[in-house]
Tab-separated table of C-alpha atoms and ligand atoms in Angstrom:
chain	number	residue	atom	x	y	z
L	27	UNK	CA	-18.330	3.304	10.656
L	28	UNK	CA	-19.812	0.353	10.176
L	29	UNK	CA	-19.306	-2.895	12.499
L	30	UNK	CA	-18.770	-5.887	10.191
L	31	UNK	CA	-21.701	-7.261	11.625
L	32	UNK	CA	-24.518	-9.510	9.932
L	33	UNK	CA	-26.685	-6.694	8.785
L	34	UNK	CA	-23.939	-4.655	7.830
L	35	UNK	CA	-22.391	-6.548	6.115
L	36	UNK	CA	-25.305	-7.033	3.578
L	37	UNK	CA	-26.264	-3.363	3.741
L	38	UNK	CA	-22.462	-2.612	1.861
L	39	UNK	CA	-23.206	-5.418	-0.640
L	40	UNK	CA	-26.488	-4.285	-2.108
L	41	UNK	CA	-24.829	0.114	-1.601
L	42	UNK	CA	-21.850	-2.759	-4.342
L	43	UNK	CA	-25.644	-3.602	-5.825
L	44	UNK	CA	-26.451	-0.602	-6.625
L	45	UNK	CA	-23.244	0.901	-7.926
L	46	UNK	CA	-22.486	2.691	-4.877
L	47	UNK	CA	-19.041	2.315	-3.227
L	48	UNK	CA	-18.025	1.104	0.491
L	49	UNK	CA	-14.525	0.693	2.174
L	50	UNK	CA	-13.515	-2.238	3.539
L	51	UNK	CA	-10.898	-3.093	5.851
L	52	UNK	CA	-8.354	-6.272	3.533
L	53	UNK	CA	-4.759	-7.719	5.673
L	54	UNK	CA	-2.809	-4.774	3.216
L	55	UNK	CA	-4.418	-2.265	2.733
L	56	UNK	CA	-8.205	-0.701	3.182
L	57	UNK	CA	-9.980	-1.002	0.073
L	58	UNK	CA	-12.422	1.715	-1.748
L	59	UNK	CA	-15.014	-0.846	-3.722
L	60	UNK	CA	-17.027	-1.135	-6.544
L	61	UNK	CA	-18.492	-2.983	-8.155
L	62	UNK	CA	-15.715	-3.957	-10.889
L	63	UNK	CA	-18.365	-5.462	-13.209
L	64	UNK	CA	-20.207	-1.912	-13.820
L	65	UNK	CA	-18.185	1.175	-14.712
L	66	UNK	CA	-20.474	3.663	-13.428
L	67	UNK	CA	-19.815	2.658	-10.092
L	68	UNK	CA	-15.910	1.887	-11.049
L	69	UNK	CA	-16.210	5.963	-12.697
L	70	UNK	CA	-17.845	6.832	-8.786
L	71	UNK	CA	-13.881	5.441	-7.283
L	72	UNK	CA	-12.363	8.096	-9.678
L	73	UNK	CA	-13.618	10.819	-8.630
L	74	UNK	CA	-13.975	10.010	-4.706
L	75	UNK	CA	-9.695	9.459	-4.158
L	76	UNK	CA	-9.042	12.483	-7.337
L	77	UNK	CA	-7.261	9.288	-9.584
L	78	UNK	CA	-5.568	10.302	-12.946
L	79	UNK	CA	-8.261	8.317	-15.268
L	80	UNK	CA	-4.536	6.688	-16.528
L	81	UNK	CA	-4.659	4.705	-13.664
L	82	UNK	CA	-6.379	0.079	-13.092
L	83	UNK	CA	-8.546	-0.689	-10.579
L	84	UNK	CA	-8.088	-3.774	-8.858
L	85	UNK	CA	-10.451	-6.902	-9.111
L	86	UNK	CA	-10.396	-8.111	-5.864
L	87	UNK	CA	-12.149	-11.493	-6.053
L	88	UNK	CA	-13.333	-15.141	-3.638
L	89	UNK	CA	-11.803	-17.671	-4.924
L	90	UNK	CA	-9.511	-19.342	-8.181
L	91	UNK	CA	-12.780	-20.004	-9.425
L	92	UNK	CA	-13.921	-16.384	-9.374
L	93	UNK	CA	-10.206	-15.576	-11.430
L	94	UNK	CA	-10.598	-17.372	-13.285
L	95	UNK	CA	-14.406	-15.310	-15.261
L	96	UNK	CA	-12.156	-11.783	-15.440
L	97	UNK	CA	-9.540	-13.425	-17.565
L	98	UNK	CA	-8.595	-14.834	-20.815
L	99	UNK	CA	-6.615	-17.942	-20.020
L	100	UNK	CA	-5.421	-19.276	-16.768
L	101	UNK	CA	-1.732	-19.626	-17.703
L	102	UNK	CA	0.110	-22.667	-15.431
L	103	UNK	CA	2.381	-20.557	-12.991
L	104	UNK	CA	-0.911	-18.145	-12.936
L	105	UNK	CA	-3.011	-20.870	-10.939
L	106	UNK	CA	0.297	-22.460	-9.500
L	107	UNK	CA	0.584	-19.283	-7.961
L	108	UNK	CA	-3.598	-18.460	-6.330
L	109	UNK	CA	-3.113	-22.184	-4.996
L	110	UNK	CA	-0.121	-20.872	-3.585
L	111	UNK	CA	-0.350	-17.492	-2.429
L	112	UNK	CA	-4.238	-17.268	-2.242
L	113	UNK	CA	-5.551	-15.827	-0.297
L	114	UNK	CA	-3.236	-13.146	0.351
L	115	UNK	CA	-0.991	-10.390	-0.781
L	116	UNK	CA	-0.097	-11.284	-3.657
L	117	UNK	CA	-2.454	-8.915	-7.231
L	118	UNK	CA	-1.446	-10.721	-11.264
L	119	UNK	CA	-1.562	-8.666	-13.958
L	120	UNK	CA	-3.201	-11.778	-16.813
L	121	UNK	CA	-4.423	-11.144	-20.041
L	122	UNK	CA	-8.113	-9.582	-19.403
L	123	UNK	CA	-11.039	-10.923	-20.596
L	124	UNK	CA	-13.562	-8.809	-23.231
L	125	UNK	CA	-15.774	-7.629	-20.758
L	126	UNK	CA	-14.083	-5.582	-18.224
L	127	UNK	CA	-14.782	-2.520	-18.116
L	128	UNK	CA	-12.338	-0.557	-19.364
L	129	UNK	CA	-12.493	1.380	-17.063
L	130	UNK	CA	-11.013	-1.166	-14.263
L	131	UNK	CA	-7.761	-1.994	-16.360
L	132	UNK	CA	-7.491	2.120	-17.625
L	133	UNK	CA	-7.506	0.929	-21.106
L	134	UNK	CA	-4.613	-2.461	-20.745
L	135	UNK	CA	-5.470	-5.680	-22.995
L	136	UNK	CA	-4.025	-6.206	-18.678
L	137	UNK	CA	-5.917	-6.689	-15.701
L	138	UNK	CA	-4.825	-6.750	-12.117
L	139	UNK	CA	-7.019	-9.441	-9.863
L	140	UNK	CA	-5.935	-10.510	-6.332
L	141	UNK	CA	-8.003	-12.434	-3.122
L	142	UNK	CA	-7.985	-10.586	0.158
L	143	UNK	CA	-6.682	-13.117	2.901
L	144	UNK	CA	-9.188	-11.170	5.231
L	145	UNK	CA	-12.980	-12.495	6.356
L	146	UNK	CA	-15.076	-9.089	5.842
L	147	UNK	CA	-14.068	-8.573	2.574
L	148	UNK	CA	-14.783	-12.620	1.372
L	149	UNK	CA	-17.331	-12.129	2.611
L	150	UNK	CA	-18.190	-8.557	1.169
L	151	UNK	CA	-17.360	-10.335	-1.663
L	152	UNK	CA	-19.119	-13.318	-1.749
L	153	UNK	CA	-22.538	-10.880	-0.273
L	154	UNK	CA	-21.970	-9.037	-3.744
L	155	UNK	CA	-21.393	-12.035	-5.769
L	156	UNK	CA	-20.104	-9.670	-7.931
L	157	UNK	CA	-15.233	-9.001	-8.023
L	158	UNK	CA	-14.666	-5.618	-6.225
L	159	UNK	CA	-12.704	-3.025	-7.558
L	160	UNK	CA	-10.906	-1.846	-4.975
L	161	UNK	CA	-7.899	0.750	-5.109
L	162	UNK	CA	-6.188	2.036	-1.592
L	163	UNK	CA	-9.406	3.661	0.915
L	164	UNK	CA	-6.858	6.804	0.547
L	165	UNK	CA	-6.944	9.991	-1.516
L	166	UNK	CA	-4.482	10.256	-3.994
L	167	UNK	CA	-1.099	10.906	-3.366
L	168	UNK	CA	-1.740	10.572	0.851
L	169	UNK	CA	-0.218	7.298	2.500
L	170	UNK	CA	-3.310	4.410	2.226
L	171	UNK	CA	-5.039	3.233	4.654
L	172	UNK	CA	-4.813	1.341	8.139
L	173	UNK	CA	-7.387	1.174	9.702
L	174	UNK	CA	-11.197	3.188	9.272
L	175	UNK	CA	-10.531	6.302	10.896
L	176	UNK	CA	-8.116	6.727	8.283
L	177	UNK	CA	-10.651	5.767	5.606
L	178	UNK	CA	-13.107	9.026	7.930
L	179	UNK	CA	-10.992	11.228	7.817
L	180	UNK	CA	-9.731	11.016	3.994
L	181	UNK	CA	-13.487	11.051	2.818
L	182	UNK	CA	-15.918	11.341	6.098
L	183	UNK	CA	-17.907	9.272	7.334
L	184	UNK	CA	-21.087	10.489	5.967
L	185	UNK	CA	-20.282	9.913	2.291
L	186	UNK	CA	-18.844	6.620	2.482
L	187	UNK	CA	-20.348	3.313	4.120
L	188	UNK	CA	-16.615	2.677	5.831
L	189	UNK	CA	-17.012	-0.916	7.724
L	190	UNK	CA	-14.572	-1.233	9.993
L	191	UNK	CA	-12.021	-3.824	10.662
L	192	UNK	CA	-9.663	-2.693	12.935
L	193	UNK	CA	-6.183	-2.879	12.183
L	194	UNK	CA	-4.553	-4.004	8.140
L	195	UNK	CA	-2.154	-7.068	9.094
L	196	UNK	CA	0.365	-6.521	6.483
L	197	UNK	CA	0.168	-2.688	6.138
L	198	UNK	CA	1.723	-2.192	2.291
L	199	UNK	CA	0.327	-2.521	-0.665
L	200	UNK	CA	0.677	-5.957	-2.378
L	201	UNK	CA	2.910	-7.916	-4.453
L	202	UNK	CA	2.453	-7.214	-7.808
L	203	UNK	CA	3.219	-10.467	-10.206
L	204	UNK	CA	2.783	-9.181	-14.475
L	205	UNK	CA	2.690	-12.852	-15.512
L	206	UNK	CA	1.936	-10.728	-18.623
L	207	UNK	CA	5.299	-11.944	-20.355
L	208	UNK	CA	7.972	-13.254	-19.633
L	209	UNK	CA	9.177	-14.417	-17.526
L	210	UNK	CA	7.226	-12.765	-15.405
L	211	UNK	CA	8.175	-9.434	-13.300
L	212	UNK	CA	7.654	-7.469	-10.143
L	213	UNK	CA	5.552	-4.214	-11.105
L	214	UNK	CA	5.582	-3.182	-7.322
L	215	UNK	CA	6.653	-5.501	-3.939
L	216	UNK	CA	4.391	-5.808	-1.317
L	217	UNK	CA	3.662	-8.642	1.149
L	218	UNK	CA	4.561	-11.262	-0.852
L	219	UNK	CA	8.954	-11.126	-1.383
L	220	UNK	CA	10.436	-12.294	-4.625
L	221	UNK	CA	12.147	-15.504	-3.735
L	222	UNK	CA	9.176	-17.089	-1.941
L	223	UNK	CA	7.408	-16.651	-5.456
L	224	UNK	CA	10.513	-17.576	-7.226
L	225	UNK	CA	10.205	-21.079	-5.282
L	226	UNK	CA	7.000	-21.369	-6.802
L	227	UNK	CA	7.833	-20.351	-10.529
L	228	UNK	CA	11.694	-19.619	-11.536
L	229	UNK	CA	13.281	-16.851	-11.470
L	230	UNK	CA	11.343	-13.819	-11.813
L	231	UNK	CA	12.287	-10.200	-12.500
L	232	UNK	CA	11.715	-6.266	-10.873
L	233	UNK	CA	10.860	-4.070	-12.238
L	234	UNK	CA	13.142	-0.563	-12.549
L	235	UNK	CA	12.855	2.162	-15.808
L	236	UNK	CA	15.594	-0.184	-17.385
L	237	UNK	CA	13.268	-2.125	-17.779
L	238	UNK	CA	11.932	-1.372	-20.357
L	239	UNK	CA	10.384	-3.365	-22.526
L	240	UNK	CA	7.185	-3.589	-20.448
L	241	UNK	CA	4.542	-1.497	-19.575
L	242	UNK	CA	5.117	-0.540	-15.500
L	243	UNK	CA	2.117	-0.121	-13.172
L	244	UNK	CA	1.390	2.855	-14.292
L	245	UNK	CA	0.664	3.918	-10.369
L	246	UNK	CA	3.615	3.541	-9.743
L	247	UNK	CA	4.692	6.795	-11.528
L	248	UNK	CA	3.121	9.207	-9.686
L	249	UNK	CA	4.248	10.773	-6.349
L	250	UNK	CA	2.122	8.991	-2.605
L	251	UNK	CA	1.886	7.798	0.498
L	252	UNK	CA	3.040	11.342	1.553
L	253	UNK	CA	2.496	13.958	4.168
L	254	UNK	CA	1.839	17.256	4.358
L	255	UNK	CA	5.798	17.578	6.126
L	256	UNK	CA	9.114	17.127	4.173
L	257	UNK	CA	10.492	13.748	5.168
L	258	UNK	CA	14.131	13.361	5.680
L	259	UNK	CA	15.682	9.633	5.008
L	260	UNK	CA	18.544	8.809	7.581
L	261	UNK	CA	20.842	6.425	5.954
L	262	UNK	CA	23.354	4.696	8.558
L	263	UNK	CA	26.761	6.598	8.185
L	264	UNK	CA	23.492	9.889	8.610
L	265	UNK	CA	22.874	8.480	11.682
L	266	UNK	CA	25.436	10.035	13.887
L	267	UNK	CA	25.706	13.430	12.267
L	268	UNK	CA	22.577	14.087	12.842
L	269	UNK	CA	22.352	13.482	16.796
L	270	UNK	CA	25.005	16.187	16.366
L	271	UNK	CA	23.920	18.115	13.350
L	272	UNK	CA	19.599	18.045	14.348
L	273	UNK	CA	18.058	21.562	16.680
L	274	UNK	CA	14.818	20.086	17.943
L	275	UNK	CA	11.676	20.922	18.710
L	276	UNK	CA	7.798	19.564	19.802
L	277	UNK	CA	7.000	19.852	16.048
L	278	UNK	CA	10.437	17.935	15.199
L	279	UNK	CA	8.762	13.779	14.428
L	280	UNK	CA	11.197	10.417	14.232
L	281	UNK	CA	9.729	7.967	12.818
L	282	UNK	CA	12.824	4.837	13.687
L	283	UNK	CA	12.691	1.736	14.757
L	284	UNK	CA	13.724	0.784	19.259
L	285	UNK	CA	17.127	0.153	19.296
L	286	UNK	CA	17.552	4.040	17.309
L	287	UNK	CA	14.945	5.243	19.377
L	288	UNK	CA	16.587	4.763	22.759
L	289	UNK	CA	19.787	7.359	21.622
L	290	UNK	CA	17.420	9.628	20.042
L	291	UNK	CA	15.770	10.599	22.967
L	292	UNK	CA	18.392	10.237	24.961
L	293	UNK	CA	20.125	13.373	22.464
L	294	UNK	CA	16.898	14.691	22.114
L	295	UNK	CA	14.780	16.132	24.237
L	296	UNK	CA	11.847	18.173	22.517
L	297	UNK	CA	10.014	16.451	19.469
L	298	UNK	CA	7.917	13.314	19.345
L	299	UNK	CA	8.501	9.497	18.360
L	300	UNK	CA	6.941	6.848	16.222
L	301	UNK	CA	7.835	3.309	17.023
L	302	UNK	CA	8.485	1.278	14.291
L	303	UNK	CA	9.506	-2.017	16.015
L	304	UNK	CA	12.380	-4.239	16.952
L	305	UNK	CA	14.565	-3.492	14.128
L	306	UNK	CA	15.332	-6.838	12.654
L	307	UNK	CA	11.096	-7.252	12.627
L	308	UNK	CA	9.907	-5.731	9.188
L	309	UNK	CA	6.296	-7.448	10.436
L	310	UNK	CA	6.523	-4.791	12.794
L	311	UNK	CA	7.653	-2.012	10.506
L	312	UNK	CA	5.761	-2.164	8.358
L	313	UNK	CA	2.482	-2.586	9.374
L	314	UNK	CA	3.323	1.046	11.330
L	315	UNK	CA	4.764	3.244	8.638
L	316	UNK	CA	1.561	3.978	7.736
L	317	UNK	CA	-0.200	5.057	10.486
L	318	UNK	CA	3.402	6.799	12.403
L	319	UNK	CA	3.058	8.809	8.219
L	320	UNK	CA	-0.180	10.422	8.731
L	321	UNK	CA	0.368	10.571	12.555
L	322	UNK	CA	2.354	12.903	11.578
L	323	UNK	CA	-0.192	15.102	10.064
L	324	UNK	CA	-2.721	14.958	12.985
L	325	UNK	CA	-0.038	16.642	15.494
L	326	UNK	CA	0.920	18.557	12.374
L	327	UNK	CA	4.673	18.385	12.909
L	328	UNK	CA	6.218	20.359	11.104
L	329	UNK	CA	9.380	17.635	9.823
L	330	UNK	CA	10.332	13.715	9.999
L	331	UNK	CA	13.687	12.177	10.423
L	332	UNK	CA	13.065	8.658	9.182
L	333	UNK	CA	14.838	6.098	9.008
L	334	UNK	CA	16.136	3.424	6.287
L	335	UNK	CA	16.022	-0.672	6.135
L	336	UNK	CA	18.109	-3.590	4.018
L	337	UNK	CA	16.139	-3.709	1.025
L	338	UNK	CA	15.456	-7.353	1.058
L	339	UNK	CA	12.580	-9.554	1.748
L	340	UNK	CA	9.509	-7.394	3.080
L	341	UNK	CA	12.469	-4.620	3.426
L	342	UNK	CA	12.512	-4.643	-0.013
L	343	UNK	CA	8.454	-3.328	0.037
L	344	UNK	CA	9.090	-0.948	3.114
L	345	UNK	CA	12.423	0.904	0.444
L	346	UNK	CA	9.885	0.468	-2.123
L	347	UNK	CA	7.444	3.208	-0.064
L	348	UNK	CA	9.571	5.038	2.243
L	349	UNK	CA	12.077	6.058	-0.657
L	350	UNK	CA	8.946	7.837	-2.680
L	351	UNK	CA	7.697	9.848	0.017
L	352	UNK	CA	11.033	10.780	1.764
L	353	UNK	CA	14.125	12.945	0.666
L	354	UNK	CA	17.413	12.237	2.141
L	355	UNK	CA	18.984	13.541	4.294
L	356	UNK	CA	22.993	14.739	3.945
L	357	UNK	CA	24.521	16.379	6.411
L	358	UNK	CA	26.326	19.497	4.488
L	359	UNK	CA	30.578	18.812	4.625
L	360	UNK	CA	30.561	22.398	6.474
L	361	UNK	CA	28.635	21.914	9.270
L	362	UNK	CA	29.736	17.535	9.598
F	13	LIG	O1	-2.883	-3.780	-1.019
F	13	LIG	C1	-3.989	-3.655	-2.280
F	13	LIG	O2	-3.135	-4.009	-3.304
F	13	LIG	C2	-4.717	-2.663	-1.823
F	13	LIG	C3	-5.144	-3.735	-1.672
F	13	LIG	C4	-7.113	-2.567	-1.206
F	13	LIG	O3	-6.135	-4.328	-2.030
F	13	LIG	N1	-4.873	-1.677	-3.711
F	13	LIG	C5	-4.108	-0.462	-3.459
F	13	LIG	O4	-4.259	-0.331	-4.811
F	13	LIG	O5	-2.727	-1.045	-3.761
F	13	LIG	P1	-3.611	0.331	-5.540
F	13	LIG	O6	-5.235	0.663	-6.541
F	13	LIG	O7	-4.024	1.606	-4.528
F	13	LIG	O8	-3.060	0.098	-6.421
F	13	LIG	C6	-2.919	-0.791	-7.621
F	13	LIG	C7	-1.546	-0.407	-8.550
F	13	LIG	C8	-1.381	0.623	-8.695
F	13	LIG	O9	-0.413	1.195	-9.042
F	13	LIG	C9	-1.974	0.540	-10.501
F	13	LIG	O10	-1.366	2.019	-10.835
F	13	LIG	C10	-1.050	-1.312	-10.746
F	13	LIG	O11	-1.765	-1.589	-9.588
F	13	LIG	N2	-2.219	-2.298	-11.619
F	13	LIG	C11	-3.482	-1.572	-11.615
F	13	LIG	N3	-4.362	-3.062	-12.058
F	13	LIG	C12	-2.887	-2.965	-13.423
F	13	LIG	C13	-2.998	-3.612	-14.892
F	13	LIG	N4	-3.330	-4.673	-15.718
F	13	LIG	N5	-1.387	-3.645	-15.278
F	13	LIG	C14	-0.590	-3.405	-14.248
F	13	LIG	N6	-0.671	-2.560	-13.558
F	13	LIG	C15	-1.701	-3.012	-12.906
F	14	LIG	MG1	-2.521	2.893	-3.731
């Protein structure tokens, strides 16, 4: 792992120019970057991650001017959103320019663009002089990395040049908004909420499998973010039954808010207790979710119980990830 000083940034930019991969921090999660205009370099991303080839990549740009060079045209709503939310956790899907390699768009006629709100990421894009194609820097299906050491765990420090920018501040991936359809549709909820988007461009839809006219973000159909052990999502009304039913061991993990952890700790003498912060502080919960899932892996826990949050604002982004990696905890009638 490399400190992001001038020398290392120059080294990293050189690797990008030579068609190699570099892992870098963003405000959401770490990215595994390659020259987004070099098809061979982008191919290496799929190989390194074990990523299915029908799952397109996001191009990370330094600013709106760079974004303009990558699209067929820039609709006024796109420009408004860029002016309001960039740099930031908003990825825009737009009709692509002809010169975008097919491996980036996975054969679609659109391209996903994002300007990350992280000085190291921006410096790397600028020094490389090209947009960086970058998915999250984890092996496919693993929780996304929110620290440089997570990237090193998945890929090995020797194999990939990793710029260490400390902890990611948001901790879950960006919001993806498809602007190639009318009205625009959120394909993946993230750091920028539906409400915030609607203030700028009016009505915005949210993708569900019942919106067939919109092709969903191809990546959303794959199993994601999962640690190695079973994860059970504990709905509010299942919390008391959980307290009454469960027998724990040293290998039982709890990922809950401070409020719930206080009660769990009184009830269970054995277990690993990982805090998502105060229940009302959703930014802390999103910041810590992936870190705790990876911690559960490294402690070799046998099972995890996880708290459920209301699907509003940032809670929508949090629960989108949680629903994908967990199954509901339900106490059987005869046990209750
Ligand atoms: O916060 C983020 O977005 C992070 C950081 C590194 O920027 N990146 C990230 O990339 O989450 P990745 O590859 O893990 O997820 C990208 C998602 C996938 O679900 C993919 O299918 C979707 O974006 N996507 C990319 N291009 C698309 C397109 N043209 N149309 C629809 N979905 C697209
Ligand atoms: Mg990912």
